[in-house]
Short mmCIF file of C-alpha atoms and ligand atoms in Angstrom, two decimals:
data_model
loop_
_atom_site.label_atom_id
_atom_site.label_comp_id
_atom_site.label_asym_id
_atom_site.label_seq_id
_atom_site.Cartn_x
_atom_site.Cartn_y
_atom_site.Cartn_z
CA UNK J 1 -1.74 -7.43 -8.01
CA UNK J 2 -4.93 -7.26 -9.61
CA UNK J 3 -5.37 -10.96 -9.35
CA UNK J 4 -6.18 -10.41 -5.41
CA UNK J 5 -9.34 -8.60 -6.33
CA UNK J 6 -11.96 -10.02 -4.33
CA UNK J 7 -9.73 -13.32 -3.14
CA UNK J 8 -10.57 -14.69 0.27
CA UNK J 9 -7.10 -14.68 2.30
CA UNK J 10 -7.01 -16.41 5.46
CA UNK J 11 -3.60 -15.08 7.03
CA UNK J 12 -2.08 -16.84 9.67
CA UNK J 13 0.23 -15.24 12.23
CA UNK J 14 2.40 -17.13 14.39
CA UNK J 15 4.75 -16.29 17.10
CA UNK J 16 7.79 -14.16 16.32
CA UNK J 17 9.33 -10.97 15.90
CA UNK J 18 8.28 -10.47 12.43
CA UNK J 19 4.70 -10.57 13.46
CA UNK J 20 4.83 -6.82 13.33
CA UNK J 21 5.21 -6.93 9.73
CA UNK J 22 1.79 -9.03 9.41
CA UNK J 23 0.04 -5.61 10.25
CA UNK J 24 1.84 -4.13 7.04
CA UNK J 25 1.05 -7.10 4.88
CA UNK J 26 -2.74 -6.97 5.74
CA UNK J 27 -2.67 -3.47 4.26
CA UNK J 28 -0.99 -4.62 0.96
CA UNK J 29 -3.53 -7.46 0.57
CA UNK J 30 -6.54 -5.42 1.28
CA UNK J 31 -5.29 -2.49 -1.17
CA UNK J 32 -4.82 -5.15 -3.85
CA UNK J 33 -8.66 -5.88 -2.98
CA UNK J 34 -8.32 -9.12 -0.83
CA UNK J 35 -10.74 -9.83 1.97
CA UNK J 36 -8.46 -11.01 4.66
CA UNK J 37 -9.31 -13.00 7.89
CA UNK J 38 -6.63 -13.30 10.50
CA UNK J 39 -5.73 -16.40 12.45
CA UNK J 40 -3.29 -15.66 15.51
CA UNK J 41 -1.45 -18.59 17.46
CA UNK J 42 -1.22 -17.89 21.18
CA UNK J 43 2.34 -17.06 20.69
CA UNK J 44 1.97 -14.57 18.06
CA UNK J 45 -0.43 -12.59 20.42
CA UNK J 46 2.80 -12.20 22.68
CA UNK J 47 4.09 -10.01 19.74
CA UNK J 48 0.98 -8.04 18.31
CA UNK J 49 -2.51 -7.77 19.59
CA UNK J 50 -5.54 -9.27 17.84
CA UNK J 51 -7.03 -5.79 18.14
CA UNK J 52 -4.49 -4.38 15.83
CA UNK J 53 -5.07 -7.26 13.09
CA UNK J 54 -8.88 -6.98 13.46
CA UNK J 55 -8.78 -2.98 12.84
CA UNK J 56 -6.67 -3.39 9.93
CA UNK J 57 -8.23 -6.54 8.54
CA UNK J 58 -11.93 -5.15 9.24
CA UNK J 59 -12.74 -8.56 10.38
CA UNK J 60 -13.02 -10.53 13.86
CA UNK J 61 -9.43 -12.20 14.58
CA UNK J 62 -9.63 -15.93 15.37
CA UNK J 63 -7.58 -17.13 17.99
CA UNK J 64 -8.85 -20.47 19.31
CA UNK J 65 -10.35 -23.76 18.01
CA UNK J 66 -12.63 -24.48 20.96
CA UNK J 67 -14.46 -21.01 21.14
CA UNK J 68 -18.00 -21.41 21.13
CA UNK J 69 -18.88 -17.76 20.47
CA UNK J 70 -16.54 -17.93 17.64
CA UNK J 71 -17.83 -21.33 16.55
CA UNK J 72 -21.47 -19.56 16.55
CA UNK J 73 -20.07 -16.99 14.09
CA UNK J 74 -17.84 -18.40 11.44
CA UNK J 75 -16.96 -21.73 12.46
CA UNK J 76 -13.57 -23.46 11.73
CA UNK J 77 -14.70 -25.75 9.15
CA UNK J 78 -16.75 -22.81 7.46
CA UNK J 79 -13.43 -20.91 8.04
CA UNK J 80 -11.40 -23.60 6.27
CA UNK J 81 -13.81 -23.55 3.10
CA UNK J 82 -13.97 -19.80 2.97
CA UNK J 83 -10.41 -19.41 2.27
CA UNK J 84 -8.97 -19.25 -1.39
CA UNK J 85 -5.53 -19.22 0.04
CA UNK J 86 -4.06 -19.83 3.54
CA UNK J 87 -0.68 -17.41 4.06
CA UNK J 88 1.08 -18.06 7.17
CA UNK J 89 3.35 -15.15 7.74
CA UNK J 90 5.47 -15.19 9.81
CA UNK J 91 5.84 -18.98 9.99
CA UNK J 92 8.06 -19.96 12.84
CA UNK J 93 10.15 -22.69 12.95
CA UNK J 94 7.65 -24.41 15.65
CA UNK J 95 4.66 -23.79 13.58
CA UNK J 96 6.45 -25.48 10.34
CA UNK J 97 7.36 -28.46 12.42
CA UNK J 98 3.75 -29.01 13.77
CA UNK J 99 2.53 -28.69 10.06
CA UNK J 100 4.81 -30.85 8.79
CA UNK J 101 4.02 -33.63 11.38
CA UNK J 102 0.02 -33.04 10.54
CA UNK J 103 -0.89 -31.90 14.03
CA UNK J 104 -4.13 -30.29 14.87
CA UNK J 105 -3.61 -29.02 18.03
CA UNK J 106 -4.55 -25.43 17.39
CA UNK J 107 -6.82 -23.36 15.45
CA UNK J 108 -4.18 -22.48 12.47
CA UNK J 109 -2.91 -26.28 12.19
CA UNK J 110 -6.48 -27.54 12.35
CA UNK J 111 -7.64 -25.03 9.42
CA UNK J 112 -4.54 -26.17 7.29
CA UNK J 113 -5.67 -29.87 7.56
CA UNK J 114 -9.37 -28.92 6.99
CA UNK J 115 -9.02 -26.79 3.82
CA UNK J 116 -8.61 -27.48 0.42
CA UNK J 117 -6.97 -24.25 -0.13
CA UNK J 118 -3.21 -23.91 -1.35
CA UNK J 119 -0.90 -23.22 1.74
CA UNK J 120 1.87 -20.61 1.44
CA UNK J 121 4.43 -20.05 4.06
CA UNK J 122 6.91 -16.79 4.84
CA UNK J 123 9.11 -18.40 7.28
CA UNK J 124 11.00 -16.10 9.94
CA UNK J 125 13.34 -17.50 12.47
CA UNK J 126 16.72 -17.25 13.34
CA UNK J 127 19.41 -18.10 11.09
CA UNK J 128 20.62 -21.52 12.77
CA UNK J 129 17.12 -22.48 13.39
CA UNK J 130 16.39 -22.18 9.62
CA UNK J 131 19.73 -24.04 8.60
CA UNK J 132 18.76 -26.97 11.44
CA UNK J 133 18.41 -30.40 9.78
CA UNK J 134 15.06 -30.84 11.54
CA UNK J 135 13.68 -27.44 10.02
CA UNK J 136 14.96 -28.23 6.71
CA UNK J 137 13.38 -31.81 6.84
CA UNK J 138 10.16 -30.33 7.70
CA UNK J 139 10.45 -27.55 4.70
CA UNK J 140 10.92 -30.57 2.37
CA UNK J 141 8.37 -32.31 3.79
CA UNK J 142 5.78 -29.55 3.42
CA UNK J 143 7.27 -28.82 -0.37
CA UNK J 144 6.59 -32.39 -1.16
CA UNK J 145 2.77 -31.58 0.06
CA UNK J 146 2.79 -28.67 -2.40
CA UNK J 147 3.05 -25.98 -0.03
CA UNK J 148 4.57 -22.76 -1.41
CA UNK J 149 7.35 -21.22 0.12
CA UNK J 150 7.88 -17.26 0.19
CA UNK J 151 11.46 -16.70 1.28
CA UNK J 152 12.94 -16.64 3.97
CA UNK J 153 15.30 -13.54 3.06
CA UNK J 154 19.10 -13.47 4.05
CA UNK J 155 20.45 -10.66 5.99
CA UNK J 156 20.60 -8.95 9.41
CA UNK J 157 18.54 -10.27 12.27
CA UNK J 158 16.65 -8.84 15.05
CA UNK J 159 18.60 -11.07 17.29
CA UNK J 160 21.78 -9.69 15.80
CA UNK J 161 22.86 -12.97 13.49
CA UNK J 162 23.53 -12.32 9.85
CA UNK J 163 22.24 -15.14 7.55
CA UNK J 164 18.77 -16.72 6.07
CA UNK J 165 15.58 -16.81 8.09
CA UNK J 166 14.32 -13.17 8.03
CA UNK J 167 10.61 -12.69 6.55
CA UNK J 168 10.23 -11.10 3.20
CA UNK J 169 8.72 -7.81 3.14
CA UNK J 170 5.04 -7.37 2.90
CA UNK J 171 4.92 -6.09 -0.49
CA UNK J 172 7.01 -9.14 -1.59
CA UNK J 173 4.89 -11.59 -0.03
CA UNK J 174 1.73 -10.00 -1.54
CA UNK J 175 2.97 -9.89 -4.87
CA UNK J 176 3.99 -13.68 -4.71
CA UNK J 177 0.43 -14.54 -3.44
CA UNK J 178 -0.91 -12.63 -6.11
CA UNK J 179 1.11 -14.77 -8.44
CA UNK J 180 -0.50 -18.05 -7.13
CA UNK J 181 -3.98 -16.96 -8.61
CA UNK J 182 -4.88 -16.94 -12.41
CA UNK J 183 -5.78 -13.72 -13.57
CA UNK J 184 -9.70 -13.36 -14.62
CA UNK J 185 -11.54 -11.03 -16.94
CA UNK J 186 -12.37 -8.28 -14.69
CA UNK J 187 -9.55 -8.21 -11.98
CA UNK J 188 -9.40 -5.05 -10.01
CA UNK J 189 -12.09 -3.34 -12.45
CA UNK J 190 -14.86 -1.43 -10.47
CA UNK J 191 -18.75 -2.49 -11.66
CA UNK J 192 -21.34 -0.67 -10.29
CA UNK J 193 -24.75 -2.44 -10.97
CA UNK J 194 -28.27 -0.85 -10.31
CA UNK J 195 -30.62 -3.60 -9.41
CA UNK J 196 -34.59 -4.29 -8.41
CA UNK J 197 -37.50 -2.00 -8.48
CA UNK J 198 -37.86 1.48 -6.85
CA UNK J 199 -40.62 2.64 -4.53
CA UNK J 200 -42.00 6.28 -4.92
CA UNK J 201 -43.88 7.11 -1.86
CA UNK J 202 -47.57 8.26 -1.74
CA UNK J 203 -47.76 8.60 1.86
CA UNK J 204 -46.15 7.22 4.87
CA UNK J 205 -47.94 3.62 4.05
CA UNK J 206 -48.37 3.58 0.19
CA UNK J 207 -45.95 3.63 -2.82
CA UNK J 208 -45.94 3.07 -6.31
CA UNK J 209 -43.54 0.44 -7.64
CA UNK J 210 -43.04 -2.58 -10.09
CA UNK J 211 -42.60 -6.46 -10.11
CA UNK J 212 -38.72 -6.22 -10.72
CA UNK J 213 -37.45 -8.88 -8.82
CA UNK J 214 -33.79 -8.08 -8.71
CA UNK J 215 -32.75 -11.29 -10.03
CA UNK J 216 -30.89 -10.19 -13.23
CA UNK J 217 -29.22 -7.37 -11.64
CA UNK J 218 -27.97 -9.52 -8.75
CA UNK J 219 -26.87 -12.31 -11.11
CA UNK J 220 -24.60 -9.84 -12.93
CA UNK J 221 -23.27 -8.62 -9.57
CA UNK J 222 -22.11 -12.28 -8.65
CA UNK J 223 -20.86 -12.91 -11.94
CA UNK J 224 -18.72 -9.67 -11.75
CA UNK J 225 -17.34 -10.34 -8.53
CA UNK J 226 -16.60 -14.04 -9.81
CA UNK J 227 -14.65 -12.40 -12.84
CA UNK J 228 -12.42 -10.36 -10.13
CA UNK J 229 -14.46 -7.04 -10.19
CA UNK J 230 -14.68 -5.09 -7.15
CA UNK J 231 -18.81 -4.59 -7.11
CA UNK J 232 -20.99 -2.30 -5.82
CA UNK J 233 -24.83 -3.22 -5.85
CA UNK J 234 -27.45 -0.33 -5.68
CA UNK J 235 -30.67 -1.99 -4.83
CA UNK J 236 -34.15 -1.31 -4.63
CA UNK J 237 -36.10 -3.30 -1.96
CA UNK J 238 -35.66 -6.85 -3.09
CA UNK J 239 -35.87 -10.26 -1.26
CA UNK J 240 -32.61 -11.38 -2.46
CA UNK J 241 -29.53 -12.34 -0.20
CA UNK J 242 -26.32 -9.82 -1.31
CA UNK J 243 -24.08 -12.18 -3.38
CA UNK J 244 -20.63 -13.23 -1.73
CA UNK J 245 -17.96 -10.40 -2.37
CA UNK J 246 -20.38 -7.79 -3.40
CA UNK J 247 -20.86 -4.60 -1.47
CA UNK J 248 -24.76 -3.55 -1.66
CA UNK J 249 -26.24 -0.15 -1.26
CA UNK J 250 -29.74 -0.36 -0.16
CA UNK J 251 -31.90 2.58 -1.89
CA UNK J 252 -35.69 3.01 -1.88
CA UNK J 253 -36.63 5.55 -4.56
CA UNK J 254 -35.16 6.75 -7.64
CA UNK J 255 -33.80 9.62 -6.50
CA UNK J 256 -32.04 7.62 -3.76
CA UNK J 257 -30.42 5.35 -6.56
CA UNK J 258 -29.29 8.42 -8.42
CA UNK J 259 -27.62 9.85 -5.68
CA UNK J 260 -26.14 6.46 -4.49
CA UNK J 261 -25.12 6.32 -8.39
CA UNK J 262 -23.33 9.45 -8.66
CA UNK J 263 -21.54 8.66 -5.48
CA UNK J 264 -19.77 6.12 -6.99
CA UNK J 265 -18.43 8.06 -10.18
CA UNK J 266 -14.66 8.76 -10.27
CA UNK J 267 -14.08 5.14 -8.84
CA UNK J 268 -16.30 3.31 -11.21
CA UNK J 269 -15.17 1.71 -14.51
CA UNK J 270 -18.31 0.11 -15.62
CA UNK J 271 -21.86 1.20 -14.68
CA UNK J 272 -24.62 -1.49 -15.44
CA UNK J 273 -28.21 -0.11 -14.92
CA UNK J 274 -30.07 -3.14 -14.58
CA UNK J 275 -32.86 -1.75 -12.17
CA UNK J 276 -36.64 -1.23 -13.21
CA UNK J 277 -36.76 2.55 -12.08
CA UNK J 278 -40.12 4.05 -11.71
CA UNK J 279 -40.28 6.40 -14.35
CA UNK J 280 -42.67 8.99 -12.34
CA UNK J 281 -42.98 9.68 -8.59
CA UNK J 282 -45.76 11.52 -6.71
CA UNK J 283 -45.56 15.30 -7.04
CA UNK J 284 -45.90 15.43 -3.07
CA UNK J 285 -45.67 12.74 -0.71
CA UNK J 286 -48.67 13.42 1.63
CA UNK J 287 -47.27 13.77 5.64
CA UNK J 288 -50.07 11.71 7.05
CA UNK J 289 -52.06 8.42 5.69
CA UNK J 290 -54.65 9.71 3.12
CA UNK J 291 -58.03 8.96 4.18
CA UNK J 292 -60.71 7.48 1.70
CA UNK J 293 -63.16 9.99 0.91
CA UNK J 294 -64.37 10.78 -2.93
CA UNK J 295 -65.34 7.82 -5.31
CA UNK J 296 -62.35 8.81 -7.38
CA UNK J 297 -58.99 10.48 -6.82
CA UNK J 298 -55.95 11.58 -8.87
CA UNK J 299 -52.31 11.63 -7.84
CA UNK J 300 -50.11 14.05 -9.61
CA UNK J 301 -46.67 12.55 -10.94
CA UNK J 302 -43.41 14.12 -11.98
CA UNK J 303 -41.03 12.35 -14.33
CA UNK J 304 -37.95 11.02 -12.43
CA UNK J 305 -34.53 11.44 -13.28
CA UNK J 306 -32.87 9.28 -15.85
CA UNK J 307 -29.99 7.57 -13.71
CA UNK J 308 -28.27 5.70 -16.39
CA UNK J 309 -28.29 8.99 -18.59
CA UNK J 310 -27.16 11.08 -15.92
CA UNK J 311 -24.37 8.69 -15.46
CA UNK J 312 -23.53 8.65 -19.28
CA UNK J 313 -23.41 12.21 -19.67
CA UNK J 314 -21.10 13.05 -16.58
CA UNK J 315 -17.64 14.16 -17.15
CA UNK J 316 -16.38 11.42 -15.11
CA UNK J 317 -18.52 8.61 -17.17
CA UNK J 318 -17.90 5.09 -16.80
CA UNK J 319 -18.27 2.55 -19.53
CA UNK J 320 -22.01 2.53 -19.61
CA UNK J 321 -24.50 -0.43 -19.96
CA UNK J 322 -28.03 -0.35 -20.16
CA UNK J 323 -30.96 -2.53 -20.39
CA UNK J 324 -34.20 -2.05 -22.89
CA UNK J 325 -37.39 -4.08 -22.28
CA UNK J 326 -39.33 -4.23 -25.57
CA UNK J 327 -42.35 -6.01 -26.96
CA UNK J 328 -41.58 -5.17 -30.89
CA UNK J 329 -39.13 -3.84 -33.29
CA UNK J 330 -36.44 -4.79 -30.55
CA UNK J 331 -33.32 -3.67 -32.30
CA UNK J 332 -34.87 -0.54 -33.81
CA UNK J 333 -35.97 0.37 -29.95
CA UNK J 334 -33.14 -0.67 -28.33
CA UNK J 335 -30.49 1.07 -30.45
CA UNK J 336 -32.75 4.30 -30.35
CA UNK J 337 -32.65 4.11 -26.46
CA UNK J 338 -28.81 3.39 -26.47
CA UNK J 339 -28.36 6.57 -28.73
CA UNK J 340 -30.84 8.52 -26.62
CA UNK J 341 -29.23 7.67 -23.37
CA UNK J 342 -25.53 8.04 -24.69
CA UNK J 343 -24.79 4.36 -23.57
CA UNK J 344 -21.82 2.22 -24.82
CA UNK J 345 -23.82 -1.02 -24.99
CA UNK J 346 -27.62 -1.98 -24.29
CA UNK J 347 -29.00 -5.48 -23.34
CA UNK J 348 -32.55 -5.90 -24.75
CA UNK J 349 -35.18 -8.33 -24.29
CA UNK J 350 -38.45 -9.03 -25.96
CA UNK J 351 -40.96 -8.92 -22.91
CA UNK J 352 -44.00 -9.96 -25.01
CA UNK J 353 -42.81 -13.44 -24.49
CA UNK J 354 -43.88 -13.73 -20.70
CA UNK J 355 -41.78 -16.95 -19.96
CA UNK J 356 -38.68 -14.30 -19.36
CA UNK J 357 -40.45 -11.55 -17.56
CA UNK J 358 -39.54 -9.89 -14.55
CA UNK J 359 -39.71 -12.80 -11.99
CA UNK J 360 -38.32 -15.59 -14.23
CA UNK J 361 -35.25 -17.35 -13.67
CA UNK J 362 -34.39 -17.65 -17.30
CA UNK J 363 -33.83 -14.72 -19.76
CA UNK J 364 -33.23 -14.42 -23.18
CA UNK J 365 -31.46 -11.04 -24.78
CA UNK J 366 -29.83 -9.55 -27.61
CA UNK J 367 -27.00 -7.12 -26.94
CA UNK J 368 -26.29 -3.97 -29.05
CA UNK J 369 -23.28 -1.86 -29.19
CA UNK J 370 -22.46 0.85 -31.94
CA UNK J 371 -20.65 -1.27 -34.25
CA UNK J 372 -22.32 -4.78 -33.30
CA UNK J 373 -24.82 -6.88 -31.93
CA UNK J 374 -24.74 -10.68 -30.30
CA UNK J 375 -27.79 -12.54 -29.40
CA UNK J 376 -27.65 -15.36 -26.57
CA UNK J 377 -29.90 -18.08 -26.37
CA UNK J 378 -32.51 -18.47 -23.55
CA UNK J 379 -30.87 -19.62 -20.33
CA UNK J 380 -30.85 -19.24 -16.54
CA UNK J 381 -29.90 -15.66 -15.48
CA UNK J 382 -26.91 -17.05 -13.40
CA UNK J 383 -25.25 -18.35 -16.47
CA UNK J 384 -26.33 -15.35 -18.94
CA UNK J 385 -25.02 -12.98 -16.29
CA UNK J 386 -21.61 -14.65 -16.60
CA UNK J 387 -21.86 -14.68 -20.61
CA UNK J 388 -22.83 -10.86 -20.46
CA UNK J 389 -19.87 -9.79 -18.20
CA UNK J 390 -17.32 -11.72 -20.03
CA UNK J 391 -18.63 -9.40 -23.34
CA UNK J 392 -18.58 -6.34 -21.19
CA UNK J 393 -14.98 -7.36 -20.33
CA UNK J 394 -13.94 -7.55 -23.91
CA UNK J 395 -15.59 -4.35 -24.77
CA UNK J 396 -14.55 -2.24 -21.75
CA UNK J 397 -10.68 -2.24 -22.30
CA UNK J 398 -11.15 -0.91 -25.87
CA UNK J 399 -13.46 1.69 -24.81
CA UNK J 400 -11.09 2.83 -22.15
CA UNK J 401 -8.21 2.72 -24.60
CA UNK J 402 -10.29 4.97 -27.20
CA UNK J 403 -11.06 7.26 -24.15
CA UNK J 404 -7.53 8.01 -23.53
CA UNK J 405 -6.06 11.29 -24.89
CA UNK J 406 -3.38 10.29 -27.45
CA UNK J 407 -0.08 11.64 -26.71
N1 CTP A 1 -33.25 3.71 -16.17
C1 CTP A 1 -32.75 4.73 -15.67
N2 CTP A 1 -33.48 5.68 -14.94
C2 CTP A 1 -34.71 5.77 -15.09
C3 CTP A 1 -35.29 4.90 -16.28
C4 CTP A 1 -34.69 3.95 -16.57
O1 CTP A 1 -31.49 4.43 -15.10
N3 CTP A 1 -35.48 6.86 -14.42
C5 CTP A 1 -32.43 2.84 -17.11
C6 CTP A 1 -33.03 1.37 -16.78
O2 CTP A 1 -32.27 0.76 -15.76
C7 CTP A 1 -32.71 0.44 -17.90
C8 CTP A 1 -32.64 1.39 -18.77
O3 CTP A 1 -32.74 3.11 -18.61
O4 CTP A 1 -31.18 0.40 -18.03
C9 CTP A 1 -34.22 1.38 -19.47
O5 CTP A 1 -34.80 2.64 -20.06
P1 CTP A 1 -36.32 3.04 -19.95
O6 CTP A 1 -36.14 4.15 -20.85
O7 CTP A 1 -37.02 2.91 -18.82
O8 CTP A 1 -36.84 1.77 -20.97
P2 CTP A 1 -38.07 0.96 -20.59
O9 CTP A 1 -38.37 0.65 -19.52
O10 CTP A 1 -38.04 -0.06 -21.66
O11 CTP A 1 -39.30 2.36 -21.04
P3 CTP A 1 -39.64 2.96 -22.39
O12 CTP A 1 -39.47 2.13 -23.48
O13 CTP A 1 -41.04 3.32 -21.97
O14 CTP A 1 -38.85 4.12 -22.64
#
């Protein structure tokens, strides 16, 4: 079910005894990496509470169409656009009828009308209601509109009848939902990216830092998430918004960044060190603002830990990628850095060309790995990030296979 990683699933819950199974379904979808938002009809709330589904999904549950408070948060049109899939489970006979007739008389039917996302239905109802010619006609209409039908299963029903109408089990529904999505390069892979500058405090109001904008690291995070990865972005201070479907850990200093990076090991498959880490920090941070006095002053500095080489030498090391900014002998210095830091791959750029510096939207790089190299033309960082993640995705499975002990 790796194709569900990072997918945005709008789960519609309608009124029926099978609504209790929606709780388990949310679990399954979330375990597979999906982001789930729940919309409940009024009847559904007679069977299970919004609070339960809110706790399980980790998102507010949407229940009404004309709720000014909800509209101020994520409005219904935004929610309709947000969804990669609308999955209605359980789908009652009444909901199926309202959907087939194109009604928009509550939030869920309105979302189905307003969204371009595919719609999948897991019907749940009494066997006689399922067999009824009106329901069958509605199902035929919905199928003709490309709705996906998951089930129903046949068997013993809550009312004591035996026959078709039981909702499929949560596991089965989640697997069928996953099958609706194409697989991507990094489905289910955990990617950790460091980005931006670090700030090393001198006193409570001053610090040492650099001009890194974080743009390249943020673009990589976005590209990795788009390729299906579960992305953690460990970011020094930047002005950039967190990319969609990425979880960001904000840090200030190199030591914070190291601690946050080590924290991910064990659940990190690919580590990309894109941050411009300050190489040194003040030996001591003054407790109070330093007052000016003498004409000259010195600040004693001490080397910061090297984050990427600490990660690369860890017993639970992920596939580790670093960056190298050089002004001459690009290949020589980059390969040397890759070996010294124990990296699997290094992305090098020539910073003597100031068009592709820290704040630029373009970049031009050459990537080196032990047995090869690939040069990329100058392009937008967002486009380059997609190509770099595709290259990482090509190499990561080989590295993982090579690391497996042979049986
Ligand atoms: N890096 C790191 N921790 C540090 C310093 C650097 O993780 N304390 C990572 C960067 O994120 C980048 C790579 O190491 O992936 C860059 O290495 P670095 O030795 O800092 O390269 P340059 O900045 O090019 O410095 P120099 O050539 O002076 O060694």
